[in-house]
Each structure stands twice: as C-alpha cells, then as structure tokens.
Amino acid sequence: VVCKVVRPYGEPTSACPANVLAYQSPPNGRVVVPCGGRVAFADNFRTYGQLLIIDCGGGYHAVLSGLERLDAKVGQPVQSGEPVGTMPNWEPGGTGRRPALYIELRHGGQPVDPAPWLRAKG
C-alpha cells in the first residue's frame, strides 16, 4: 500500500518543529512494524487514539499512533514488516478529515528523524 507523507519530520508547526512523520493511508489501511523487537506499549493513549510503542533494541523505540485497531499486545515479539493493526475507515472524496498514521522514532528518549532509518529498513 502506498502512503503519502503529509507531515515531514522537522516541518515547522505553530509550536515547534514536528518530531514525527505523518502518513495518509487508504481506508482501513494495514499498519506494519517498522522494526523488529518487542511491543512495549499497546493501548489507547490520551488524544492519540490507539498507540503502539516498539522497543527496537539499541536504545531505539518506534512510536505509532492514529491507529483504529491494534493487533499486538505488550510483551509480544514482532518482526519488521509484521502487521500490527489497521487505520480508521474513511470515505474517499468525503468532506471529513482523512486519518493519518504518525511515526516517531526515539533514541535514548530523544526524537530523531525516522525517514532515513525507515528507508534503510525497507
């Protein structure tokens, strides 16, 4: 599935530069893990909706938010490219806001640009 980047990392916002990449997906788009590792968090979180945190090892954590459904549980081992959930449904051509998948990569607790890392992982 091809997704469109709608917010690149570092893009200026009203508060500060964005620390995430945001992608628009097709209706009910499948979300796959960007790294192998272990699920550290999988639940609804504040206004982020369904949120997933993967401990990728080496001090890296991938944070995925904006999902409609999670198919992974805390402690579960995951492989890069493994399906872990789906995006919300939406009506193409409709007037509503199109859902976005937000991806944040953290190293040692600090946000880093995930784009080169995601490209390197395929």
mmCIF file of N, CA and C in Angstrom:
data_model
loop_
_atom_site.group_PDB
_atom_site.id
_atom_site.type_symbol
_atom_site.label_atom_id
_atom_site.label_comp_id
_atom_site.label_asym_id
_atom_site.label_seq_id
_atom_site.Cartn_x
_atom_site.Cartn_y
_atom_site.Cartn_z
ATOM 1 N N VAL A 1 0.839 -1.169 0.000
ATOM 2 C CA VAL A 1 0.000 0.000 0.000
ATOM 3 C C VAL A 1 0.890 1.240 0.000
ATOM 4 N N VAL A 2 0.620 2.163 -0.892
ATOM 5 C CA VAL A 2 1.376 3.403 -0.963
ATOM 6 C C VAL A 2 0.706 4.451 -0.088
ATOM 7 N N CYS A 3 1.508 5.071 0.757
ATOM 8 C CA CYS A 3 1.008 6.119 1.637
ATOM 9 C C CYS A 3 1.709 7.418 1.302
ATOM 10 N N LYS A 4 1.034 8.510 1.498
ATOM 11 C CA LYS A 4 1.564 9.833 1.200
ATOM 12 C C LYS A 4 2.025 10.503 2.494
ATOM 13 N N VAL A 5 3.263 11.038 2.478
ATOM 14 C CA VAL A 5 3.748 11.796 3.632
ATOM 15 C C VAL A 5 3.000 13.123 3.661
ATOM 16 N N VAL A 6 2.360 13.423 4.781
ATOM 17 C CA VAL A 6 1.616 14.679 4.913
ATOM 18 C C VAL A 6 2.272 15.622 5.911
ATOM 19 N N ARG A 7 3.226 15.124 6.692
ATOM 20 C CA ARG A 7 3.997 15.987 7.585
ATOM 21 C C ARG A 7 5.403 15.397 7.700
ATOM 22 N N PRO A 8 6.374 16.025 7.046
ATOM 23 C CA PRO A 8 7.742 15.522 7.181
ATOM 24 C C PRO A 8 8.332 15.888 8.540
ATOM 25 N N TYR A 9 9.300 15.098 8.975
ATOM 26 C CA TYR A 9 9.999 15.355 10.228
ATOM 27 C C TYR A 9 10.662 16.734 10.152
ATOM 28 N N GLY A 10 10.539 17.504 11.217
ATOM 29 C CA GLY A 10 11.169 18.824 11.279
ATOM 30 C C GLY A 10 10.363 19.949 10.658
ATOM 31 N N GLU A 11 9.200 19.630 10.052
ATOM 32 C CA GLU A 11 8.362 20.672 9.460
ATOM 33 C C GLU A 11 7.913 21.644 10.549
ATOM 34 N N PRO A 12 8.007 22.945 10.287
ATOM 35 C CA PRO A 12 7.550 23.911 11.294
ATOM 36 C C PRO A 12 6.058 23.747 11.594
ATOM 37 N N THR A 13 5.715 23.857 12.862
ATOM 38 C CA THR A 13 4.315 23.864 13.285
ATOM 39 C C THR A 13 4.106 25.135 14.098
ATOM 40 N N SER A 14 2.904 25.324 14.611
ATOM 41 C CA SER A 14 2.636 26.543 15.388
ATOM 42 C C SER A 14 3.423 26.574 16.694
ATOM 43 N N ALA A 15 3.832 25.411 17.201
ATOM 44 C CA ALA A 15 4.546 25.373 18.477
ATOM 45 C C ALA A 15 6.054 25.156 18.304
ATOM 46 N N CYS A 16 6.429 24.193 17.466
ATOM 47 C CA CYS A 16 7.837 23.843 17.284
ATOM 48 C C CYS A 16 7.942 22.921 16.073
ATOM 49 N N PRO A 17 9.148 22.582 15.649
ATOM 50 C CA PRO A 17 9.258 21.641 14.531
ATOM 51 C C PRO A 17 8.660 20.274 14.882
ATOM 52 N N ALA A 18 8.059 19.629 13.893
ATOM 53 C CA ALA A 18 7.434 18.322 14.103
ATOM 54 C C ALA A 18 8.496 17.268 14.405
ATOM 55 N N ASN A 19 8.225 16.441 15.417
ATOM 56 C CA ASN A 19 9.118 15.342 15.786
ATOM 57 C C ASN A 19 8.639 14.010 15.232
ATOM 58 N N VAL A 20 7.668 14.055 14.314
ATOM 59 C CA VAL A 20 7.085 12.837 13.762
ATOM 60 C C VAL A 20 6.977 12.953 12.249
ATOM 61 N N LEU A 21 6.820 11.806 11.609
ATOM 62 C CA LEU A 21 6.390 11.740 10.218
ATOM 63 C C LEU A 21 4.910 11.400 10.250
ATOM 64 N N ALA A 22 4.126 11.977 9.370
ATOM 65 C CA ALA A 22 2.711 11.639 9.297
ATOM 66 C C ALA A 22 2.394 11.166 7.885
ATOM 67 N N TYR A 23 1.701 10.052 7.796
ATOM 68 C CA TYR A 23 1.319 9.449 6.519
ATOM 69 C C TYR A 23 -0.189 9.343 6.430
ATOM 70 N N GLN A 24 -0.730 9.578 5.241
ATOM 71 C CA GLN A 24 -2.132 9.269 4.985
ATOM 72 C C GLN A 24 -2.171 7.888 4.364
ATOM 73 N N SER A 25 -3.131 7.099 4.806
ATOM 74 C CA SER A 25 -3.250 5.739 4.291
ATOM 75 C C SER A 25 -4.612 5.546 3.639
ATOM 76 N N PRO A 26 -4.761 4.462 2.909
ATOM 77 C CA PRO A 26 -6.084 4.154 2.365
ATOM 78 C C PRO A 26 -7.043 3.773 3.482
ATOM 79 N N PRO A 27 -8.353 3.754 3.214
ATOM 80 C CA PRO A 27 -9.313 3.346 4.230
ATOM 81 C C PRO A 27 -8.957 1.961 4.779
ATOM 82 N N ASN A 28 -8.994 1.832 6.088
ATOM 83 C CA ASN A 28 -8.692 0.566 6.765
ATOM 84 C C ASN A 28 -7.302 0.032 6.413
ATOM 85 N N GLY A 29 -6.371 0.937 6.102
ATOM 86 C CA GLY A 29 -5.017 0.531 5.726
ATOM 87 C C GLY A 29 -4.343 -0.287 6.815
ATOM 88 N N ARG A 30 -3.621 -1.302 6.405
ATOM 89 C CA ARG A 30 -2.895 -2.164 7.347
ATOM 90 C C ARG A 30 -1.602 -1.479 7.764
ATOM 91 N N VAL A 31 -1.288 -1.535 9.046
ATOM 92 C CA VAL A 31 -0.073 -0.933 9.603
ATOM 93 C C VAL A 31 0.883 -2.060 9.953
ATOM 94 N N VAL A 32 2.144 -1.918 9.495
ATOM 95 C CA VAL A 32 3.159 -2.918 9.787
ATOM 96 C C VAL A 32 4.260 -2.300 10.638
ATOM 97 N N VAL A 33 4.973 -3.158 11.361
ATOM 98 C CA VAL A 33 6.036 -2.722 12.261
ATOM 99 C C VAL A 33 7.247 -2.266 11.442
ATOM 100 N N PRO A 34 7.820 -1.089 11.783
ATOM 101 C CA PRO A 34 8.989 -0.610 11.047
ATOM 102 C C PRO A 34 10.304 -1.232 11.508
ATOM 103 N N CYS A 35 10.265 -2.007 12.604
ATOM 104 C CA CYS A 35 11.482 -2.638 13.125
ATOM 105 C C CYS A 35 11.104 -3.910 13.859
ATOM 106 N N GLY A 36 12.045 -4.826 13.944
ATOM 107 C CA GLY A 36 11.839 -5.991 14.780
ATOM 108 C C GLY A 36 12.098 -5.614 16.227
ATOM 109 N N GLY A 37 11.459 -6.300 17.137
ATOM 110 C CA GLY A 37 11.667 -6.006 18.552
ATOM 111 C C GLY A 37 10.560 -6.589 19.399
ATOM 112 N N ARG A 38 10.195 -5.845 20.430
ATOM 113 C CA ARG A 38 9.170 -6.289 21.371
ATOM 114 C C ARG A 38 8.202 -5.133 21.630
ATOM 115 N N VAL A 39 6.915 -5.454 21.714
ATOM 116 C CA VAL A 39 5.893 -4.441 21.986
ATOM 117 C C VAL A 39 6.034 -3.980 23.437
ATOM 118 N N ALA A 40 6.298 -2.679 23.616
ATOM 119 C CA ALA A 40 6.447 -2.100 24.959
ATOM 120 C C ALA A 40 5.148 -1.470 25.448
ATOM 121 N N PHE A 41 4.280 -1.022 24.522
ATOM 122 C CA PHE A 41 3.007 -0.398 24.885
ATOM 123 C C PHE A 41 2.039 -0.616 23.733
ATOM 124 N N ALA A 42 0.800 -0.942 24.056
ATOM 125 C CA ALA A 42 -0.242 -1.131 23.044
ATOM 126 C C ALA A 42 -1.586 -0.859 23.698
ATOM 127 N N ASP A 43 -2.085 0.378 23.518
ATOM 128 C CA ASP A 43 -3.353 0.733 24.165
ATOM 129 C C ASP A 43 -3.780 2.109 23.667
ATOM 130 N N ASN A 44 -4.969 2.497 24.073
ATOM 131 C CA ASN A 44 -5.443 3.843 23.814
ATOM 132 C C ASN A 44 -4.638 4.802 24.700
ATOM 133 N N PHE A 45 -4.232 5.946 24.155
ATOM 134 C CA PHE A 45 -3.427 6.884 24.936
ATOM 135 C C PHE A 45 -3.860 8.313 24.665
ATOM 136 N N ARG A 46 -4.394 8.958 25.699
ATOM 137 C CA ARG A 46 -4.841 10.348 25.664
ATOM 138 C C ARG A 46 -5.598 10.646 24.376
ATOM 139 N N THR A 47 -5.216 11.694 23.662
ATOM 140 C CA THR A 47 -5.913 12.075 22.422
ATOM 141 C C THR A 47 -5.276 11.446 21.191
ATOM 142 N N TYR A 48 -4.284 10.582 21.386
ATOM 143 C CA TYR A 48 -3.581 9.965 20.261
ATOM 144 C C TYR A 48 -4.316 8.764 19.686
ATOM 145 N N GLY A 49 -5.346 8.297 20.340
ATOM 146 C CA GLY A 49 -6.037 7.093 19.892
ATOM 147 C C GLY A 49 -5.220 5.860 20.237
ATOM 148 N N GLN A 50 -5.349 4.841 19.424
ATOM 149 C CA GLN A 50 -4.594 3.609 19.655
ATOM 150 C C GLN A 50 -3.115 3.891 19.365
ATOM 151 N N LEU A 51 -2.273 3.587 20.342
ATOM 152 C CA LEU A 51 -0.849 3.911 20.250
ATOM 153 C C LEU A 51 -0.037 2.652 20.509
ATOM 154 N N LEU A 52 1.012 2.475 19.733
ATOM 155 C CA LEU A 52 1.872 1.308 19.831
ATOM 156 C C LEU A 52 3.312 1.774 19.963
ATOM 157 N N ILE A 53 4.042 1.222 20.931
ATOM 158 C CA ILE A 53 5.469 1.511 21.083
ATOM 159 C C ILE A 53 6.218 0.194 20.956
ATOM 160 N N ILE A 54 7.182 0.174 20.050
ATOM 161 C CA ILE A 54 8.014 -0.999 19.830
ATOM 162 C C ILE A 54 9.418 -0.693 20.337
ATOM 163 N N ASP A 55 9.940 -1.553 21.209
ATOM 164 C CA ASP A 55 11.337 -1.474 21.624
ATOM 165 C C ASP A 55 12.134 -2.180 20.543
ATOM 166 N N CYS A 56 12.836 -1.396 19.723
ATOM 167 C CA CYS A 56 13.572 -1.924 18.574
ATOM 168 C C CYS A 56 14.974 -2.390 18.941
ATOM 169 N N GLY A 57 15.377 -2.181 20.194
ATOM 170 C CA GLY A 57 16.717 -2.541 20.621
ATOM 171 C C GLY A 57 17.698 -1.411 20.374
ATOM 172 N N GLY A 58 18.854 -1.474 20.978
ATOM 173 C CA GLY A 58 19.887 -0.464 20.779
ATOM 174 C C GLY A 58 19.487 0.917 21.252
ATOM 175 N N GLY A 59 18.516 1.001 22.166
ATOM 176 C CA GLY A 59 18.059 2.296 22.658
ATOM 177 C C GLY A 59 17.028 2.971 21.772
ATOM 178 N N TYR A 60 16.570 2.289 20.697
ATOM 179 C CA TYR A 60 15.568 2.847 19.778
ATOM 180 C C TYR A 60 14.174 2.356 20.140
ATOM 181 N N HIS A 61 13.205 3.275 20.053
ATOM 182 C CA HIS A 61 11.792 2.953 20.220
ATOM 183 C C HIS A 61 11.024 3.592 19.070
ATOM 184 N N ALA A 62 10.161 2.822 18.422
ATOM 185 C CA ALA A 62 9.267 3.337 17.386
ATOM 186 C C ALA A 62 7.894 3.541 18.010
ATOM 187 N N VAL A 63 7.318 4.724 17.808
ATOM 188 C CA VAL A 63 6.004 5.066 18.338
ATOM 189 C C VAL A 63 5.063 5.262 17.152
ATOM 190 N N LEU A 64 3.981 4.510 17.112
ATOM 191 C CA LEU A 64 2.985 4.598 16.043
ATOM 192 C C LEU A 64 1.661 5.004 16.668
ATOM 193 N N SER A 65 1.037 6.050 16.136
ATOM 194 C CA SER A 65 -0.265 6.462 16.666
ATOM 195 C C SER A 65 -1.201 6.824 15.529
ATOM 196 N N GLY A 66 -2.490 6.875 15.870
ATOM 197 C CA GLY A 66 -3.520 7.174 14.888
ATOM 198 C C GLY A 66 -4.230 5.931 14.387
ATOM 199 N N LEU A 67 -3.892 4.780 14.942
ATOM 200 C CA LEU A 67 -4.499 3.528 14.510
ATOM 201 C C LEU A 67 -5.929 3.398 15.027
ATOM 202 N N GLU A 68 -6.735 2.667 14.301
ATOM 203 C CA GLU A 68 -8.102 2.341 14.717
ATOM 204 C C GLU A 68 -8.119 1.082 15.573
ATOM 205 N N ARG A 69 -7.312 0.101 15.155
ATOM 206 C CA ARG A 69 -7.297 -1.188 15.843
ATOM 207 C C ARG A 69 -5.852 -1.660 16.009
ATOM 208 N N LEU A 70 -5.557 -2.216 17.180
ATOM 209 C CA LEU A 70 -4.250 -2.802 17.440
ATOM 210 C C LEU A 70 -4.374 -4.323 17.411
ATOM 211 N N ASP A 71 -3.416 -4.978 16.772
ATOM 212 C CA ASP A 71 -3.389 -6.437 16.727
ATOM 213 C C ASP A 71 -2.132 -6.972 17.403
ATOM 214 N N ALA A 72 -1.584 -6.220 18.346
ATOM 215 C CA ALA A 72 -0.383 -6.618 19.077
ATOM 216 C C ALA A 72 -0.613 -6.350 20.556
ATOM 217 N N LYS A 73 0.083 -7.098 21.368
ATOM 218 C CA LYS A 73 -0.058 -6.971 22.818
ATOM 219 C C LYS A 73 1.300 -6.723 23.461
ATOM 220 N N VAL A 74 1.292 -6.062 24.607
ATOM 221 C CA VAL A 74 2.520 -5.767 25.344
ATOM 222 C C VAL A 74 3.294 -7.061 25.595
ATOM 223 N N GLY A 75 4.598 -7.003 25.338
ATOM 224 C CA GLY A 75 5.474 -8.146 25.539
ATOM 225 C C GLY A 75 5.631 -9.033 24.317
ATOM 226 N N GLN A 76 4.765 -8.862 23.331
ATOM 227 C CA GLN A 76 4.799 -9.696 22.131
ATOM 228 C C GLN A 76 6.033 -9.384 21.294
ATOM 229 N N PRO A 77 6.790 -10.405 20.864
ATOM 230 C CA PRO A 77 7.882 -10.144 19.920
ATOM 231 C C PRO A 77 7.295 -9.899 18.533
ATOM 232 N N VAL A 78 7.896 -8.984 17.779
ATOM 233 C CA VAL A 78 7.431 -8.672 16.421
ATOM 234 C C VAL A 78 8.625 -8.609 15.473
ATOM 235 N N GLN A 79 8.359 -8.928 14.222
ATOM 236 C CA GLN A 79 9.366 -8.867 13.167
ATOM 237 C C GLN A 79 9.096 -7.653 12.290
ATOM 238 N N SER A 80 10.136 -7.059 11.753
ATOM 239 C CA SER A 80 9.975 -5.927 10.840
ATOM 240 C C SER A 80 9.030 -6.318 9.708
ATOM 241 N N GLY A 81 8.044 -5.470 9.429
ATOM 242 C CA GLY A 81 7.062 -5.732 8.381
ATOM 243 C C GLY A 81 5.854 -6.526 8.826
ATOM 244 N N GLU A 82 5.809 -6.955 10.076
ATOM 245 C CA GLU A 82 4.679 -7.723 10.593
ATOM 246 C C GLU A 82 3.475 -6.808 10.811
ATOM 247 N N PRO A 83 2.263 -7.210 10.376
ATOM 248 C CA PRO A 83 1.067 -6.402 10.621
ATOM 249 C C PRO A 83 0.767 -6.307 12.112
ATOM 250 N N VAL A 84 0.451 -5.077 12.565
ATOM 251 C CA VAL A 84 0.161 -4.861 13.988
ATOM 252 C C VAL A 84 -1.139 -4.097 14.218
ATOM 253 N N GLY A 85 -1.834 -3.724 13.154
ATOM 254 C CA GLY A 85 -3.088 -3.006 13.329
ATOM 255 C C GLY A 85 -3.590 -2.436 12.026
ATOM 256 N N THR A 86 -4.684 -1.671 12.139
ATOM 257 C CA THR A 86 -5.264 -1.029 10.956
ATOM 258 C C THR A 86 -5.590 0.430 11.255
ATOM 259 N N MET A 87 -5.652 1.190 10.187
ATOM 260 C CA MET A 87 -6.036 2.589 10.258
ATOM 261 C C MET A 87 -7.556 2.704 10.208
ATOM 262 N N PRO A 88 -8.090 3.861 10.598
ATOM 263 C CA PRO A 88 -9.539 4.047 10.532
ATOM 264 C C PRO A 88 -10.056 3.997 9.097
ATOM 265 N N ASN A 89 -11.338 3.686 8.991
ATOM 266 C CA ASN A 89 -12.014 3.762 7.708
ATOM 267 C C ASN A 89 -12.344 5.224 7.430
ATOM 268 N N TRP A 90 -12.407 5.608 6.183
ATOM 269 C CA TRP A 90 -12.819 6.947 5.793
ATOM 270 C C TRP A 90 -13.378 6.871 4.380
ATOM 271 N N GLU A 91 -14.136 7.852 4.015
ATOM 272 C CA GLU A 91 -14.803 7.863 2.715
ATOM 273 C C GLU A 91 -14.005 8.691 1.715
ATOM 274 N N PRO A 92 -13.374 8.042 0.724
ATOM 275 C CA PRO A 92 -12.669 8.820 -0.303
ATOM 276 C C PRO A 92 -13.620 9.818 -0.961
ATOM 277 N N GLY A 93 -13.163 11.035 -1.104
ATOM 278 C CA GLY A 93 -13.993 12.084 -1.687
ATOM 279 C C GLY A 93 -14.919 12.736 -0.688
ATOM 280 N N GLY A 94 -14.942 12.241 0.547
ATOM 281 C CA GLY A 94 -15.794 12.813 1.580
ATOM 282 C C GLY A 94 -15.225 14.126 2.096
ATOM 283 N N THR A 95 -16.002 14.795 2.912
ATOM 284 C CA THR A 95 -15.575 16.099 3.435
ATOM 285 C C THR A 95 -14.865 15.997 4.776
ATOM 286 N N GLY A 96 -14.892 14.834 5.396
ATOM 287 C CA GLY A 96 -14.247 14.668 6.695
ATOM 288 C C GLY A 96 -12.727 14.664 6.584
ATOM 289 N N ARG A 97 -12.089 14.836 7.726
ATOM 290 C CA ARG A 97 -10.630 14.834 7.786
ATOM 291 C C ARG A 97 -10.111 13.411 7.587
ATOM 292 N N ARG A 98 -9.130 13.269 6.721
ATOM 293 C CA ARG A 98 -8.551 11.960 6.443
ATOM 294 C C ARG A 98 -7.596 11.573 7.579
ATOM 295 N N PRO A 99 -7.738 10.361 8.136
ATOM 296 C CA PRO A 99 -6.866 9.941 9.234
ATOM 297 C C PRO A 99 -5.405 9.867 8.796
ATOM 298 N N ALA A 100 -4.501 10.025 9.764
ATOM 299 C CA ALA A 100 -3.067 9.946 9.485
ATOM 300 C C ALA A 100 -2.398 9.021 10.496
ATOM 301 N N LEU A 101 -1.386 8.314 10.012
ATOM 302 C CA LEU A 101 -0.537 7.491 10.868
ATOM 303 C C LEU A 101 0.685 8.324 11.222
ATOM 304 N N TYR A 102 0.943 8.455 12.505
ATOM 305 C CA TYR A 102 2.088 9.225 12.988
ATOM 306 C C TYR A 102 3.168 8.251 13.438
ATOM 307 N N ILE A 103 4.386 8.480 12.960
ATOM 308 C CA ILE A 103 5.520 7.631 13.320
ATOM 309 C C ILE A 103 6.601 8.502 13.928
ATOM 310 N N GLU A 104 6.977 8.143 15.144
ATOM 311 C CA GLU A 104 8.060 8.837 15.828
ATOM 312 C C GLU A 104 9.121 7.805 16.172
ATOM 313 N N LEU A 105 10.376 8.156 15.951
ATOM 314 C CA LEU A 105 11.491 7.304 16.341
ATOM 315 C C LEU A 105 12.251 8.024 17.436
ATOM 316 N N ARG A 106 12.509 7.306 18.516
ATOM 317 C CA ARG A 106 13.251 7.891 19.641
ATOM 318 C C ARG A 106 14.492 7.050 19.887
ATOM 319 N N HIS A 107 15.582 7.736 20.181
ATOM 320 C CA HIS A 107 16.827 7.065 20.556
ATOM 321 C C HIS A 107 17.285 7.662 21.875
ATOM 322 N N GLY A 108 17.405 6.817 22.875
ATOM 323 C CA GLY A 108 17.765 7.307 24.198
ATOM 324 C C GLY A 108 16.758 8.302 24.730
ATOM 325 N N GLY A 109 15.484 8.163 24.338
ATOM 326 C CA GLY A 109 14.424 9.046 24.809
ATOM 327 C C GLY A 109 14.274 10.337 24.028
ATOM 328 N N GLN A 110 15.161 10.583 23.059
ATOM 329 C CA GLN A 110 15.105 11.820 22.276
ATOM 330 C C GLN A 110 14.602 11.527 20.865
ATOM 331 N N PRO A 111 13.747 12.403 20.307
ATOM 332 C CA PRO A 111 13.258 12.176 18.951
ATOM 333 C C PRO A 111 14.386 12.328 17.930
ATOM 334 N N VAL A 112 14.374 11.436 16.945
ATOM 335 C CA VAL A 112 15.305 11.502 15.815
ATOM 336 C C VAL A 112 14.497 11.340 14.534
ATOM 337 N N ASP A 113 15.031 11.830 13.443
ATOM 338 C CA ASP A 113 14.350 11.746 12.151
ATOM 339 C C ASP A 113 14.226 10.281 11.738
ATOM 340 N N PRO A 114 13.003 9.766 11.609
ATOM 341 C CA PRO A 114 12.846 8.358 11.254
ATOM 342 C C PRO A 114 12.980 8.079 9.756
ATOM 343 N N ALA A 115 12.943 9.098 8.907
ATOM 344 C CA ALA A 115 12.918 8.860 7.456
ATOM 345 C C ALA A 115 14.122 8.053 6.970
ATOM 346 N N PRO A 116 15.355 8.435 7.269
ATOM 347 C CA PRO A 116 16.480 7.626 6.781
ATOM 348 C C PRO A 116 16.469 6.228 7.393
ATOM 349 N N TRP A 117 16.060 6.117 8.619
ATOM 350 C CA TRP A 117 16.014 4.839 9.311
ATOM 351 C C TRP A 117 14.972 3.926 8.669
ATOM 352 N N LEU A 118 13.815 4.486 8.325
ATOM 353 C CA LEU A 118 12.769 3.697 7.692
ATOM 354 C C LEU A 118 13.187 3.272 6.291
ATOM 355 N N ARG A 119 13.827 4.151 5.536
ATOM 356 C CA ARG A 119 14.312 3.792 4.198
ATOM 357 C C ARG A 119 15.333 2.669 4.284
ATOM 358 N N ALA A 120 16.220 2.735 5.282
ATOM 359 C CA ALA A 120 17.262 1.725 5.440
ATOM 360 C C ALA A 120 16.656 0.361 5.766
ATOM 361 N N LYS A 121 15.519 0.358 6.429
ATOM 362 C CA LYS A 121 14.866 -0.898 6.807
ATOM 363 C C LYS A 121 13.972 -1.435 5.705
ATOM 364 N N GLY A 122 13.723 -0.604 4.673
ATOM 365 C CA GLY A 122 12.878 -1.037 3.569
ATOM 366 C C GLY A 122 11.451 -0.857 3.892
#
